[in-house]
mmCIF file of C-alpha atoms and ligand atoms in Angstrom:
data_model
loop_
_atom_site.group_PDB
_atom_site.id
_atom_site.type_symbol
_atom_site.label_atom_id
_atom_site.label_comp_id
_atom_site.label_asym_id
_atom_site.label_seq_id
_atom_site.Cartn_x
_atom_site.Cartn_y
_atom_site.Cartn_z
ATOM 1 C CA MET W 25 -5.030 16.370 16.662
ATOM 2 C CA SER W 26 -7.986 16.975 14.838
ATOM 3 C CA ASN W 27 -8.319 15.720 11.417
ATOM 4 C CA MET W 28 -11.537 16.890 10.204
ATOM 5 C CA PRO W 29 -11.714 17.833 6.569
ATOM 6 C CA SER W 30 -12.411 21.692 6.413
ATOM 7 C CA ASN W 31 -10.211 23.651 4.000
ATOM 8 C CA PRO W 32 -12.048 25.147 1.120
ATOM 9 C CA ALA W 33 -9.286 27.003 -0.122
ATOM 10 C CA ALA W 34 -7.294 23.541 -0.687
ATOM 11 C CA ALA W 35 -10.275 22.040 -2.334
ATOM 12 C CA ARG W 36 -10.506 25.127 -4.814
ATOM 13 C CA ARG W 37 -6.691 24.684 -5.651
ATOM 14 C CA CYS W 38 -7.309 21.377 -7.080
ATOM 15 C CA SER W 39 -7.681 21.559 -10.666
ATOM 16 C CA PRO W 40 -10.772 20.138 -12.206
ATOM 17 C CA HIS W 41 -9.580 16.651 -12.974
ATOM 18 C CA GLY W 42 -10.454 15.529 -16.441
ATOM 19 C CA ARG W 43 -11.311 11.759 -16.750
ATOM 20 C CA ILE W 44 -8.346 9.703 -17.052
ATOM 21 C CA GLU W 45 -7.965 8.545 -20.672
ATOM 22 C CA ALA W 46 -7.332 4.905 -20.071
ATOM 23 C CA VAL W 47 -4.196 4.852 -22.059
ATOM 24 C CA ASN W 48 -3.180 1.471 -20.637
ATOM 25 C CA ALA W 49 -6.581 -0.115 -19.972
ATOM 26 C CA VAL W 50 -7.568 -2.869 -22.234
ATOM 27 C CA SER W 51 -11.266 -2.620 -21.180
ATOM 28 C CA ALA W 52 -13.508 0.185 -19.604
ATOM 29 C CA ASP W 53 -14.151 -2.186 -16.835
ATOM 30 C CA PRO W 54 -11.214 -2.008 -14.257
ATOM 31 C CA ARG W 55 -12.080 -5.792 -13.226
ATOM 32 C CA GLU W 56 -10.919 -6.655 -16.620
ATOM 33 C CA SER W 57 -7.702 -4.441 -16.449
ATOM 34 C CA ASN W 58 -4.270 -5.939 -16.818
ATOM 35 C CA LEU W 59 -3.529 -5.342 -13.106
ATOM 36 C CA VAL W 60 -6.556 -7.337 -11.940
ATOM 37 C CA ARG W 61 -5.821 -10.042 -14.704
ATOM 38 C CA ALA W 62 -2.236 -10.465 -13.638
ATOM 39 C CA ALA W 63 -3.207 -10.708 -10.033
ATOM 40 C CA ARG W 64 -5.412 -13.677 -11.113
ATOM 41 C CA GLY W 65 -2.866 -15.310 -13.247
ATOM 42 C CA GLN W 66 -4.891 -14.438 -16.467
ATOM 43 C CA SER W 67 -3.402 -13.328 -19.729
ATOM 44 C CA THR W 68 -2.475 -9.450 -20.077
ATOM 45 C CA THR W 69 -1.640 -7.190 -23.109
ATOM 46 C CA HIS W 70 1.485 -6.193 -21.186
ATOM 47 C CA THR W 71 2.929 -6.478 -17.619
ATOM 48 C CA PRO W 72 1.106 -4.063 -15.387
ATOM 49 C CA VAL W 73 3.208 -1.518 -13.381
ATOM 50 C CA TRP W 74 2.571 0.744 -10.390
ATOM 51 C CA PHE W 75 4.765 2.000 -7.665
ATOM 52 C CA MET W 76 4.014 1.866 -3.879
ATOM 53 C CA ARG W 77 4.127 5.403 -2.643
ATOM 54 C CA GLN W 78 3.512 6.720 -6.142
ATOM 55 C CA ALA W 79 1.102 9.421 -4.838
ATOM 56 C CA GLY W 80 2.896 11.989 -3.048
ATOM 57 C CA ARG W 81 6.384 12.930 -1.899
ATOM 58 C CA SER W 82 8.287 12.599 -5.171
ATOM 59 C CA LEU W 83 5.940 14.690 -7.228
ATOM 60 C CA PRO W 84 6.127 18.553 -7.566
ATOM 61 C CA GLU W 85 2.458 18.906 -8.175
ATOM 62 C CA TYR W 86 1.776 16.875 -4.988
ATOM 63 C CA LYS W 87 3.806 19.290 -2.860
ATOM 64 C CA LYS W 88 1.889 22.160 -4.387
ATOM 65 C CA VAL W 89 -1.554 20.831 -3.400
ATOM 66 C CA ARG W 90 -0.430 19.746 0.004
ATOM 67 C CA GLU W 91 1.220 23.048 0.808
ATOM 68 C CA GLY W 92 0.002 24.055 4.450
ATOM 69 C CA ILE W 93 -2.441 21.120 5.011
ATOM 70 C CA PRO W 94 -1.395 18.507 7.717
ATOM 71 C CA MET W 95 -0.987 15.033 6.272
ATOM 72 C CA LEU W 96 -3.978 13.346 8.320
ATOM 73 C CA GLN W 97 -6.212 16.179 7.343
ATOM 74 C CA SER W 98 -5.504 15.969 3.742
ATOM 75 C CA CYS W 99 -6.456 12.257 3.681
ATOM 76 C CA ARG W 100 -10.047 13.116 4.924
ATOM 77 C CA MET W 101 -10.653 15.753 2.043
ATOM 78 C CA PRO W 102 -12.279 14.038 -0.840
ATOM 79 C CA GLU W 103 -11.517 16.653 -3.507
ATOM 80 C CA LEU W 104 -7.809 16.668 -2.561
ATOM 81 C CA VAL W 105 -7.393 12.863 -2.073
ATOM 82 C CA THR W 106 -8.936 12.542 -5.757
ATOM 83 C CA GLU W 107 -6.449 14.893 -7.064
ATOM 84 C CA ILE W 108 -3.303 13.424 -5.318
ATOM 85 C CA THR W 109 -4.502 9.881 -6.205
ATOM 86 C CA LEU W 110 -4.805 10.816 -9.940
ATOM 87 C CA GLN W 111 -1.610 12.807 -10.289
ATOM 88 C CA PRO W 112 0.851 9.848 -10.847
ATOM 89 C CA VAL W 113 -1.730 8.065 -13.131
ATOM 90 C CA ARG W 114 -1.958 11.114 -15.305
ATOM 91 C CA ARG W 115 1.951 11.794 -15.181
ATOM 92 C CA HIS W 116 3.390 8.298 -15.252
ATOM 93 C CA LYS W 117 0.570 6.334 -17.009
ATOM 94 C CA VAL W 118 0.795 3.641 -14.539
ATOM 95 C CA ASP W 119 -1.609 0.603 -14.734
ATOM 96 C CA ALA W 120 -3.300 1.340 -11.192
ATOM 97 C CA ALA W 121 -4.041 4.099 -8.969
ATOM 98 C CA ILE W 122 -3.325 3.598 -5.235
ATOM 99 C CA PHE W 123 -5.687 5.391 -2.979
ATOM 100 C CA PHE W 124 -4.096 8.284 -1.192
ATOM 101 C CA SER W 125 -4.298 7.688 2.556
ATOM 102 C CA ASP W 126 -2.086 6.380 5.313
ATOM 103 C CA ILE W 127 -2.235 3.237 7.263
ATOM 104 C CA VAL W 128 -2.944 5.096 10.523
ATOM 105 C CA VAL W 129 -5.984 6.954 9.131
ATOM 106 C CA PRO W 130 -8.561 4.286 10.259
ATOM 107 C CA LEU W 131 -6.986 4.373 13.780
ATOM 108 C CA ALA W 132 -7.230 8.216 13.785
ATOM 109 C CA ALA W 133 -10.878 7.974 12.373
ATOM 110 C CA ALA W 134 -11.805 5.366 15.241
ATOM 111 C CA GLY W 135 -10.586 8.043 17.686
ATOM 112 C CA ILE W 136 -7.100 7.091 18.622
ATOM 113 C CA ASP W 137 -5.092 10.144 19.452
ATOM 114 C CA LEU W 138 -2.218 10.165 16.935
ATOM 115 C CA ASP W 139 -0.594 12.482 14.382
ATOM 116 C CA ILE W 140 1.771 11.992 11.273
ATOM 117 C CA VAL W 141 4.710 14.236 12.015
ATOM 118 C CA PRO W 142 6.499 15.500 8.764
ATOM 119 C CA GLY W 143 9.986 13.858 8.691
ATOM 120 C CA VAL W 144 9.068 11.293 11.290
ATOM 121 C CA GLY W 145 5.845 9.307 10.449
ATOM 122 C CA PRO W 146 3.015 8.225 12.832
ATOM 123 C CA VAL W 147 3.320 9.435 16.280
ATOM 124 C CA ILE W 148 0.963 7.987 19.155
ATOM 125 C CA ALA W 149 -0.043 10.122 21.861
ATOM 126 C CA ASN W 150 -0.500 7.395 24.434
ATOM 127 C CA PRO W 151 1.273 4.194 23.551
ATOM 128 C CA VAL W 152 -0.778 1.019 23.998
ATOM 129 C CA ARG W 153 1.042 -1.236 26.422
ATOM 130 C CA THR W 154 -1.346 -2.596 29.064
ATOM 131 C CA ALA W 155 -4.536 -4.744 29.086
ATOM 132 C CA ALA W 156 -6.361 -1.429 30.128
ATOM 133 C CA ASP W 157 -4.743 0.345 27.057
ATOM 134 C CA VAL W 158 -5.981 -2.618 24.716
ATOM 135 C CA GLU W 159 -9.403 -2.712 26.308
ATOM 136 C CA ALA W 160 -9.919 1.216 25.774
ATOM 137 C CA LEU W 161 -8.998 0.928 21.903
ATOM 138 C CA PRO W 162 -12.107 2.015 19.916
ATOM 139 C CA GLU W 163 -13.641 0.025 17.141
ATOM 140 C CA LEU W 164 -14.106 1.620 13.762
ATOM 141 C CA THR W 165 -17.568 1.996 12.188
ATOM 142 C CA PRO W 166 -18.145 2.563 8.518
ATOM 143 C CA ASP W 167 -19.928 5.829 9.280
ATOM 144 C CA GLN W 168 -16.893 7.242 10.670
ATOM 145 C CA ILE W 169 -15.169 7.075 7.387
ATOM 146 C CA ASP W 170 -18.026 8.251 5.062
ATOM 147 C CA ASP W 171 -15.469 10.718 3.570
ATOM 148 C CA ILE W 172 -13.271 7.602 2.501
ATOM 149 C CA ALA W 173 -16.156 6.218 0.574
ATOM 150 C CA THR W 174 -16.939 9.406 -0.967
ATOM 151 C CA SER W 175 -13.067 9.890 -2.081
ATOM 152 C CA VAL W 176 -13.278 6.189 -3.621
ATOM 153 C CA LYS W 177 -16.487 6.984 -5.432
ATOM 154 C CA MET W 178 -15.204 10.188 -6.862
ATOM 155 C CA LEU W 179 -11.931 8.463 -7.946
ATOM 156 C CA VAL W 180 -13.593 5.325 -9.631
ATOM 157 C CA GLY W 181 -15.740 7.909 -11.608
ATOM 158 C CA GLU W 182 -12.556 9.751 -12.886
ATOM 159 C CA LEU W 183 -10.366 6.470 -13.446
ATOM 160 C CA GLY W 184 -12.616 4.714 -15.989
ATOM 161 C CA GLY W 185 -10.889 1.407 -16.821
ATOM 162 C CA THR W 186 -7.795 2.112 -14.664
ATOM 163 C CA PRO W 187 -8.235 0.174 -11.323
ATOM 164 C CA LEU W 188 -8.027 1.812 -7.945
ATOM 165 C CA ILE W 189 -6.107 -0.245 -5.372
ATOM 166 C CA GLY W 190 -7.359 0.222 -1.833
ATOM 167 C CA PHE W 191 -5.159 -0.530 0.962
ATOM 168 C CA ALA W 192 -4.787 -0.999 4.822
ATOM 169 C CA GLY W 193 -1.921 -1.728 7.262
ATOM 170 C CA ALA W 194 -1.761 -5.388 8.602
ATOM 171 C CA PRO W 195 -2.267 -5.989 12.321
ATOM 172 C CA PHE W 196 1.494 -6.533 13.175
ATOM 173 C CA THR W 197 2.633 -3.282 11.441
ATOM 174 C CA LEU W 198 -0.254 -1.327 13.185
ATOM 175 C CA ALA W 199 0.430 -2.839 16.470
ATOM 176 C CA SER W 200 4.049 -1.913 16.064
ATOM 177 C CA TYR W 201 3.123 1.776 15.813
ATOM 178 C CA LEU W 202 0.513 1.781 18.601
ATOM 179 C CA VAL W 203 2.849 -0.392 20.973
ATOM 180 C CA GLU W 204 6.103 1.628 20.219
ATOM 181 C CA GLY W 205 4.433 4.918 20.070
ATOM 182 C CA GLY W 206 5.980 5.687 16.660
ATOM 183 C CA PRO W 207 8.501 4.393 14.107
ATOM 184 C CA SER W 208 10.846 1.695 15.608
ATOM 185 C CA ARG W 209 13.912 0.036 14.266
ATOM 186 C CA ASN W 210 13.738 -3.026 16.524
ATOM 187 C CA HIS W 211 10.192 -3.245 17.795
ATOM 188 C CA GLU W 212 11.309 -4.156 21.297
ATOM 189 C CA HIS W 213 8.179 -3.209 23.009
ATOM 190 C CA THR W 214 6.063 -4.985 20.524
ATOM 191 C CA LYS W 215 8.102 -8.197 20.874
ATOM 192 C CA ALA W 216 7.950 -7.868 24.574
ATOM 193 C CA MET W 217 4.167 -7.809 24.514
ATOM 194 C CA MET W 218 4.140 -10.764 21.944
ATOM 195 C CA TYR W 219 6.251 -12.904 24.079
ATOM 196 C CA GLY W 220 5.232 -11.580 27.562
ATOM 197 C CA ASP W 221 1.478 -11.639 27.129
ATOM 198 C CA PRO W 222 0.383 -13.529 24.160
ATOM 199 C CA GLY W 223 -3.196 -13.124 25.234
ATOM 200 C CA LEU W 224 -2.950 -9.468 25.400
ATOM 201 C CA TRP W 225 -1.090 -9.415 21.941
ATOM 202 C CA ASN W 226 -3.763 -11.370 20.431
ATOM 203 C CA ALA W 227 -6.569 -9.345 21.682
ATOM 204 C CA LEU W 228 -4.674 -6.121 20.298
ATOM 205 C CA CYS W 229 -4.280 -7.919 16.847
ATOM 206 C CA ALA W 230 -7.827 -8.951 16.707
ATOM 207 C CA LYS W 231 -8.989 -5.488 17.474
ATOM 208 C CA LEU W 232 -6.554 -4.082 14.663
ATOM 209 C CA ALA W 233 -7.581 -6.711 12.182
ATOM 210 C CA ARG W 234 -11.325 -5.653 12.599
ATOM 211 C CA ILE W 235 -10.393 -1.935 12.002
ATOM 212 C CA SER W 236 -8.286 -2.736 8.803
ATOM 213 C CA GLN W 237 -11.076 -5.096 7.479
ATOM 214 C CA THR W 238 -13.678 -2.161 7.876
ATOM 215 C CA PHE W 239 -11.373 0.306 6.232
ATOM 216 C CA LEU W 240 -10.796 -2.081 3.330
ATOM 217 C CA GLN W 241 -14.418 -3.025 3.151
ATOM 218 C CA VAL W 242 -15.406 0.650 2.737
ATOM 219 C CA GLN W 243 -12.975 0.992 -0.010
ATOM 220 C CA VAL W 244 -14.006 -1.946 -1.874
ATOM 221 C CA GLU W 245 -17.542 -1.368 -1.547
ATOM 222 C CA ALA W 246 -17.165 1.973 -2.978
ATOM 223 C CA GLY W 247 -15.559 0.698 -5.925
ATOM 224 C CA ALA W 248 -11.818 -0.295 -5.385
ATOM 225 C CA SER W 249 -10.807 -3.015 -7.749
ATOM 226 C CA ALA W 250 -8.071 -4.692 -5.657
ATOM 227 C CA ILE W 251 -6.560 -4.400 -2.274
ATOM 228 C CA GLN W 252 -3.168 -4.457 -0.952
ATOM 229 C CA LEU W 253 -2.454 -5.198 2.742
ATOM 230 C CA PHE W 254 0.826 -3.532 3.963
ATOM 231 C CA ASP W 255 2.725 -5.457 6.512
ATOM 232 C CA SER W 256 5.782 -3.372 5.933
ATOM 233 C CA TRP W 257 7.810 -4.057 9.023
ATOM 234 C CA VAL W 258 6.857 -7.897 9.469
ATOM 235 C CA GLY W 259 10.258 -8.983 8.173
ATOM 236 C CA ALA W 260 11.619 -8.212 11.712
ATOM 237 C CA LEU W 261 10.089 -11.592 12.652
ATOM 238 C CA SER W 262 11.346 -15.254 12.278
ATOM 239 C CA LEU W 263 8.926 -17.497 10.395
ATOM 240 C CA ALA W 264 7.981 -19.334 13.571
ATOM 241 C CA ASP W 265 6.894 -16.222 15.330
ATOM 242 C CA TYR W 266 5.198 -14.989 12.182
ATOM 243 C CA GLN W 267 2.977 -17.985 11.987
ATOM 244 C CA ARG W 268 2.308 -18.181 15.773
ATOM 245 C CA PHE W 269 1.555 -14.348 16.621
ATOM 246 C CA VAL W 270 0.904 -12.678 13.115
ATOM 247 C CA ALA W 271 -0.606 -14.974 10.330
ATOM 248 C CA PRO W 272 -3.869 -15.800 12.034
ATOM 249 C CA HIS W 273 -4.763 -12.030 12.334
ATOM 250 C CA SER W 274 -3.579 -11.161 8.751
ATOM 251 C CA ALA W 275 -5.600 -14.253 7.475
ATOM 252 C CA ALA W 276 -8.818 -12.856 9.179
ATOM 253 C CA VAL W 277 -8.254 -9.766 7.219
ATOM 254 C CA LEU W 278 -7.601 -11.390 3.883
ATOM 255 C CA GLY W 279 -10.137 -13.996 4.337
ATOM 256 C CA ALA W 280 -12.933 -11.435 4.737
ATOM 257 C CA MET W 281 -11.635 -9.622 1.615
ATOM 258 C CA GLY W 282 -11.939 -12.763 -0.315
ATOM 259 C CA GLU W 283 -15.511 -12.831 0.154
ATOM 260 C CA LEU W 284 -15.800 -9.453 -1.604
ATOM 261 C CA ASP W 285 -14.019 -11.003 -4.709
ATOM 262 C CA VAL W 286 -11.176 -8.487 -5.402
ATOM 263 C CA PRO W 287 -7.580 -9.663 -5.696
ATOM 264 C CA ARG W 288 -5.595 -9.375 -2.484
ATOM 265 C CA ILE W 289 -1.938 -8.266 -2.554
ATOM 266 C CA HIS W 290 0.212 -9.002 0.555
ATOM 267 C CA PHE W 291 3.459 -7.116 0.973
ATOM 268 C CA GLY W 292 6.090 -6.639 3.487
ATOM 269 C CA VAL W 293 9.850 -5.691 3.545
ATOM 270 C CA GLY W 294 12.546 -8.181 4.153
ATOM 271 C CA THR W 295 10.267 -11.135 3.996
ATOM 272 C CA GLY W 296 12.201 -13.632 1.882
ATOM 273 C CA GLU W 297 11.819 -16.309 4.420
ATOM 274 C CA LEU W 298 7.956 -15.284 5.099
ATOM 275 C CA LEU W 299 6.817 -15.274 1.520
ATOM 276 C CA PRO W 300 5.201 -18.760 1.535
ATOM 277 C CA ALA W 301 3.357 -18.114 4.846
ATOM 278 C CA MET W 302 2.204 -14.685 3.592
ATOM 279 C CA GLY W 303 0.786 -16.387 0.573
ATOM 280 C CA ALA W 304 -0.992 -18.784 2.646
ATOM 281 C CA ALA W 305 -2.384 -16.227 4.857
ATOM 282 C CA GLY W 306 -4.885 -15.596 2.022
ATOM 283 C CA ALA W 307 -3.286 -13.460 -0.642
ATOM 284 C CA ASP W 308 -3.660 -13.779 -4.440
ATOM 285 C CA VAL W 309 -0.422 -11.678 -5.117
ATOM 286 C CA VAL W 310 2.667 -11.805 -2.859
ATOM 287 C CA GLY W 311 4.717 -8.785 -2.705
ATOM 288 C CA VAL W 312 8.454 -9.131 -2.975
ATOM 289 C CA ASP W 313 11.127 -6.625 -1.941
ATOM 290 C CA PHE W 314 14.441 -6.277 -3.851
ATOM 291 C CA ARG W 315 16.335 -8.883 -1.541
ATOM 292 C CA ILE W 316 15.467 -11.984 -3.594
ATOM 293 C CA PRO W 317 14.969 -12.418 -7.396
ATOM 294 C CA LEU W 318 11.350 -12.958 -8.567
ATOM 295 C CA ASP W 319 12.187 -16.423 -9.795
ATOM 296 C CA GLU W 320 13.590 -17.603 -6.506
ATOM 297 C CA ALA W 321 10.493 -15.919 -4.976
ATOM 298 C CA ALA W 322 8.260 -18.048 -7.361
ATOM 299 C CA ARG W 323 10.029 -21.033 -6.351
ATOM 300 C CA ARG W 324 9.431 -20.446 -2.848
ATOM 301 C CA VAL W 325 5.738 -19.571 -3.000
ATOM 302 C CA GLY W 326 4.848 -22.042 -5.734
ATOM 303 C CA PRO W 327 2.441 -21.902 -8.630
ATOM 304 C CA GLU W 328 -0.729 -20.637 -6.715
ATOM 305 C CA TYR W 329 0.473 -17.092 -6.289
ATOM 306 C CA ALA W 330 1.044 -14.209 -8.714
ATOM 307 C CA LEU W 331 3.987 -11.891 -7.624
ATOM 308 C CA GLN W 332 4.587 -8.112 -7.291
ATOM 309 C CA GLY W 333 7.801 -6.323 -7.431
ATOM 310 C CA ASN W 334 10.803 -5.758 -7.221
ATOM 311 C CA LEU W 335 13.064 -2.936 -8.445
ATOM 312 C CA ASP W 336 15.299 -1.672 -5.533
ATOM 313 C CA PRO W 337 14.120 1.972 -5.052
ATOM 314 C CA ALA W 338 17.714 2.927 -4.704
ATOM 315 C CA LEU W 339 18.446 1.948 -8.250
ATOM 316 C CA LEU W 340 16.165 4.871 -9.478
ATOM 317 C CA PHE W 341 19.253 6.896 -8.804
ATOM 318 C CA ALA W 342 21.595 4.927 -10.786
ATOM 319 C CA PRO W 343 22.667 5.716 -14.544
ATOM 320 C CA TRP W 344 19.695 4.705 -17.074
ATOM 321 C CA PRO W 345 21.593 1.726 -18.659
ATOM 322 C CA ALA W 346 21.855 0.114 -15.185
ATOM 323 C CA ILE W 347 18.097 0.513 -14.434
ATOM 324 C CA GLU W 348 17.132 -0.615 -17.865
ATOM 325 C CA GLN W 349 19.095 -3.801 -17.402
ATOM 326 C CA LYS W 350 17.505 -4.519 -14.106
ATOM 327 C CA VAL W 351 13.969 -3.955 -15.321
ATOM 328 C CA ILE W 352 14.366 -6.278 -18.239
ATOM 329 C CA GLU W 353 15.945 -8.909 -15.735
ATOM 330 C CA ILE W 354 12.906 -8.517 -13.435
ATOM 331 C CA LEU W 355 10.402 -8.787 -16.274
ATOM 332 C CA ALA W 356 12.128 -12.221 -17.271
ATOM 333 C CA ALA W 357 12.155 -13.432 -13.740
ATOM 334 C CA GLY W 358 8.585 -12.344 -13.312
ATOM 335 C CA LYS W 359 7.564 -14.797 -16.121
ATOM 336 C CA THR W 360 8.294 -17.722 -13.808
ATOM 337 C CA ALA W 361 5.272 -16.657 -11.705
ATOM 338 C CA LYS W 362 1.669 -17.411 -12.081
ATOM 339 C CA GLY W 363 1.284 -13.651 -12.892
ATOM 340 C CA HIS W 364 3.455 -10.675 -12.397
ATOM 341 C CA ILE W 365 2.650 -6.924 -11.315
ATOM 342 C CA PHE W 366 5.911 -4.874 -11.718
ATOM 343 C CA ASN W 367 6.561 -2.507 -8.767
ATOM 344 C CA LEU W 368 9.565 -1.287 -6.719
ATOM 345 C CA GLY W 369 10.696 -3.407 -3.742
ATOM 346 C CA HIS W 370 9.456 -0.684 -1.490
ATOM 347 C CA GLY W 371 8.182 2.859 -1.630
ATOM 348 C CA VAL W 372 9.227 5.674 -4.007
ATOM 349 C CA PRO W 373 11.945 7.517 -2.210
ATOM 350 C CA PRO W 374 10.940 11.292 -1.654
ATOM 351 C CA THR W 375 13.950 12.549 -3.771
ATOM 352 C CA THR W 376 13.384 10.454 -6.756
ATOM 353 C CA ASP W 377 13.350 12.298 -10.146
ATOM 354 C CA ALA W 378 9.796 11.695 -11.357
ATOM 355 C CA GLU W 379 11.009 11.431 -15.077
ATOM 356 C CA VAL W 380 12.905 8.169 -14.108
ATOM 357 C CA LEU W 381 9.664 6.576 -12.966
ATOM 358 C CA THR W 382 7.687 7.572 -16.261
ATOM 359 C CA ARG W 383 10.693 6.172 -18.150
ATOM 360 C CA VAL W 384 10.471 2.883 -16.259
ATOM 361 C CA VAL W 385 6.736 2.573 -17.021
ATOM 362 C CA GLU W 386 7.436 3.166 -20.782
ATOM 363 C CA LEU W 387 10.199 0.464 -20.599
ATOM 364 C CA VAL W 388 7.878 -2.148 -18.728
ATOM 365 C CA HIS W 389 5.224 -1.564 -21.181
ATOM 366 C CA GLU W 390 7.208 -1.804 -24.365
ATOM 367 C CA HIS W 391 9.471 -4.687 -23.320
ATOM 368 C CA SER W 392 6.549 -6.727 -22.129
ATOM 369 C CA ALA W 393 3.967 -5.926 -24.861
ATOM 370 C CA ARG W 394 2.423 -9.041 -26.222
HETATM 371 O O1 LIG L 286 3.512 14.965 5.547
HETATM 372 C C1 LIG L 286 3.785 14.070 4.682
HETATM 373 O O2 LIG L 286 3.832 14.290 3.464
HETATM 374 C C2 LIG L 286 3.873 12.767 5.250
HETATM 375 C C3 LIG L 286 4.363 11.720 4.275
HETATM 376 C C4 LIG L 286 3.485 10.590 4.100
HETATM 377 C C5 LIG L 286 2.714 10.250 2.976
HETATM 378 C C6 LIG L 286 2.586 10.962 1.711
HETATM 379 C C7 LIG L 286 3.129 9.615 5.142
HETATM 380 C C8 LIG L 286 3.609 9.609 6.397
HETATM 381 N N1 LIG L 286 2.201 8.733 4.566
HETATM 382 C C9 LIG L 286 1.987 9.060 3.285
HETATM 383 C C10 LIG L 286 1.076 8.431 2.258
HETATM 384 C C11 LIG L 286 0.910 7.097 2.234
HETATM 385 N N2 LIG L 286 1.130 6.185 3.290
HETATM 386 C C12 LIG L 286 0.477 6.310 1.090
HETATM 387 C C13 LIG L 286 -0.100 6.994 -0.075
HETATM 388 C C14 LIG L 286 -0.344 6.447 -1.275
HETATM 389 C C15 LIG L 286 0.815 5.942 -2.168
HETATM 390 O O3 LIG L 286 1.375 4.804 -1.881
HETATM 391 O O4 LIG L 286 1.180 6.666 -2.917
HETATM 392 C C16 LIG L 286 0.556 4.870 1.573
HETATM 393 C C17 LIG L 286 0.227 3.685 0.718
HETATM 394 C C18 LIG L 286 0.977 4.863 2.949
HETATM 395 C C19 LIG L 286 1.181 3.694 3.648
HETATM 396 C C20 LIG L 286 2.037 3.450 4.861
HETATM 397 N N3 LIG L 286 2.193 4.459 5.774
HETATM 398 C C21 LIG L 286 2.903 2.601 5.219
HETATM 399 C C22 LIG L 286 2.857 1.103 4.270
HETATM 400 C C23 LIG L 286 3.772 1.377 3.114
HETATM 401 C C24 LIG L 286 5.272 1.409 3.283
HETATM 402 O O5 LIG L 286 5.788 2.357 2.877
HETATM 403 O O6 LIG L 286 5.781 0.412 3.757
HETATM 404 C C25 LIG L 286 3.521 2.762 6.203
HETATM 405 C C26 LIG L 286 4.519 1.865 6.946
HETATM 406 C C27 LIG L 286 3.080 3.977 6.804
HETATM 407 C C28 LIG L 286 3.471 4.727 7.906
HETATM 408 C C29 LIG L 286 4.038 6.073 7.609
HETATM 409 N N4 LIG L 286 3.212 7.189 7.152
HETATM 410 C C30 LIG L 286 4.201 8.199 7.042
HETATM 411 C C31 LIG L 286 5.448 7.897 7.060
HETATM 412 C C32 LIG L 286 6.613 8.755 6.800
HETATM 413 C C33 LIG L 286 5.505 6.335 7.522
HETATM 414 C C34 LIG L 286 6.742 5.530 7.715
HETATM 415 C C35 LIG L 286 7.280 5.919 9.071
HETATM 416 C C36 LIG L 286 8.306 4.766 9.434
HETATM 417 O O7 LIG L 286 9.581 4.692 8.991
HETATM 418 O O8 LIG L 286 7.893 3.971 10.220
#
């Protein structure tokens, strides 16, 4: 399961990417962009918008450049990563780029034997279940991800005033993949370890927190202007379990990022009951899925936090007037928060019509222009 970047043909296939004209940038400095300002609760010229999983899957130009290149390998090829990350910025005129990678890339880079299987997701060769398994997990050192720093630097050079969001998986979501061995609906083995051997669980999460921290730090030091910590599956936990078993580990990662002075977005799915705790773990922005309205989310997290969200991705398949009405409702509800970054409630579905996304960006920009 090698993931070494070595495909010159693919690198040549990437068109020379012209510098992104900062259509939506208010400043040549990404730290003064609408996205970063909204994250900090400062005034903006319009509500910034980007989409989780905007790079990839739904774009024909993505499928073309990825052809024949395995996912993990593609994430380690700076020319290709740069091209794929820029594609949705060029096409949709979103207010931020999200770094093209995957939450398991740092695990693979550290030496854990895994693959991303098309149509399945991450699959771990040897699931982590015992003390010996946790003990054997490697650490990640920055020199193992030199290519990630190279990709980020190339991107920042191309993006001008448009900010790049770096990201990593949060300890719980990474642990779930490692312990289950792959995607899981109910996280049975993960919860069995959590309850059966809290000491082992904490040792595992502490190691994963260090890996995520290194992955994020490399991206920020190379020029990313904001970070998002994806705890995609943490909605599977009760609030009490979240606070006891997960929050301290996510807080370790977010706390370290706070020292780098970039806004921190903290996101999970099905987290209505967890939102205040996810904010308190050290976020500036709390990501909200589509299950509760943003005004209710703002009430739950309080005035200290900006919000990100929260159009139901399935609505992208509805007739335009229904989408339009919902976008306008979300913009109104978002005004009750300290700041608002428009996004979907989860990732762009692979079969989405890309033109609908472009229209959503235009609508958000026009309707929120101040
Ligand atoms: O071969 C392929 O094309 C694989 C499809 C694919 C892609 C394009 C995977 C496998 N990952 C990605 C890229 C990716 N992963 C990005 C790209 C940047 C962007 O947002 O545009 C990002 C941010 C991720 C992060 C990621 N990977 C998350 C967190 C975000 C989320 O959606 O909740 C998670 C949970 C993963 C795991 C993963 N990787 C890939 C899949 C199919 C999955 C989910 C599997 C599952 O259901 O558990």
